[in-house]
Amino acid sequence: MRTTNLGIYSGVVDKSEAWFEREVKAAGYNGINYVFLGECVDGQLRLNGYSK
């Protein structure tokens, strides 16, 4: 089951889930399910995840 609770596309940063998915994959992860923490700090997306 896929669970998403990302403020990043719920208006906090005003980005879409598709944008977040692209950024996660560009960072080398297989998808958003491999990220346990994503933060937007000073306009930069910081990801902490499971193994890439």
Tab-separated table of C-alpha atoms in Angstrom:
chain	number	residue	atom	x	y	z
A	1	MET	CA	0.000	0.000	0.000
A	2	ARG	CA	1.348	3.407	-0.933
A	3	THR	CA	0.947	6.080	1.693
A	4	THR	CA	1.694	9.699	0.965
A	5	ASN	CA	1.575	12.466	3.505
A	6	LEU	CA	3.813	15.058	1.952
A	7	GLY	CA	3.281	18.678	2.824
A	8	ILE	CA	5.531	19.527	-0.100
A	9	TYR	CA	2.664	19.120	-2.545
A	10	SER	CA	-0.153	20.059	-0.226
A	11	GLY	CA	0.589	23.753	-0.414
A	12	VAL	CA	3.507	24.164	1.979
A	13	VAL	CA	6.024	24.489	-0.856
A	14	ASP	CA	3.487	24.629	-3.670
A	15	LYS	CA	4.912	21.769	-5.735
A	16	SER	CA	3.106	18.786	-7.197
A	17	GLU	CA	3.556	15.139	-6.333
A	18	ALA	CA	4.850	14.623	-9.888
A	19	TRP	CA	7.543	17.262	-9.266
A	20	PHE	CA	8.536	15.549	-6.021
A	21	GLU	CA	8.683	12.142	-7.734
A	22	ARG	CA	10.986	13.572	-10.438
A	23	GLU	CA	13.254	15.187	-7.841
A	24	VAL	CA	13.452	11.966	-5.827
A	25	LYS	CA	14.401	9.950	-8.904
A	26	ALA	CA	16.924	12.603	-9.987
A	27	ALA	CA	18.539	12.230	-6.546
A	28	GLY	CA	19.041	8.533	-7.242
A	29	TYR	CA	16.152	6.975	-5.337
A	30	ASN	CA	13.781	4.471	-6.953
A	31	GLY	CA	10.714	6.451	-5.897
A	32	ILE	CA	9.095	8.385	-3.070
A	33	ASN	CA	8.573	5.204	-1.061
A	34	TYR	CA	12.359	5.098	-0.608
A	35	VAL	CA	12.453	8.497	1.122
A	36	PHE	CA	11.555	8.714	4.784
A	37	LEU	CA	12.203	12.448	5.155
A	38	GLY	CA	12.123	15.211	2.592
A	39	GLU	CA	12.688	18.815	3.626
A	40	CYS	CA	12.729	22.053	1.724
A	41	VAL	CA	15.280	24.342	3.344
A	42	ASP	CA	15.961	27.736	1.813
A	43	GLY	CA	14.469	26.521	-1.465
A	44	GLN	CA	16.657	23.396	-1.572
A	45	LEU	CA	15.136	19.941	-1.362
A	46	ARG	CA	16.960	17.712	1.134
A	47	LEU	CA	16.166	14.016	1.110
A	48	ASN	CA	16.917	11.334	3.636
A	49	GLY	CA	16.016	7.897	2.519
A	50	TYR	CA	16.556	4.220	2.566
A	51	SER	CA	19.213	2.666	0.321
A	52	LYS	CA	19.387	4.194	-3.141
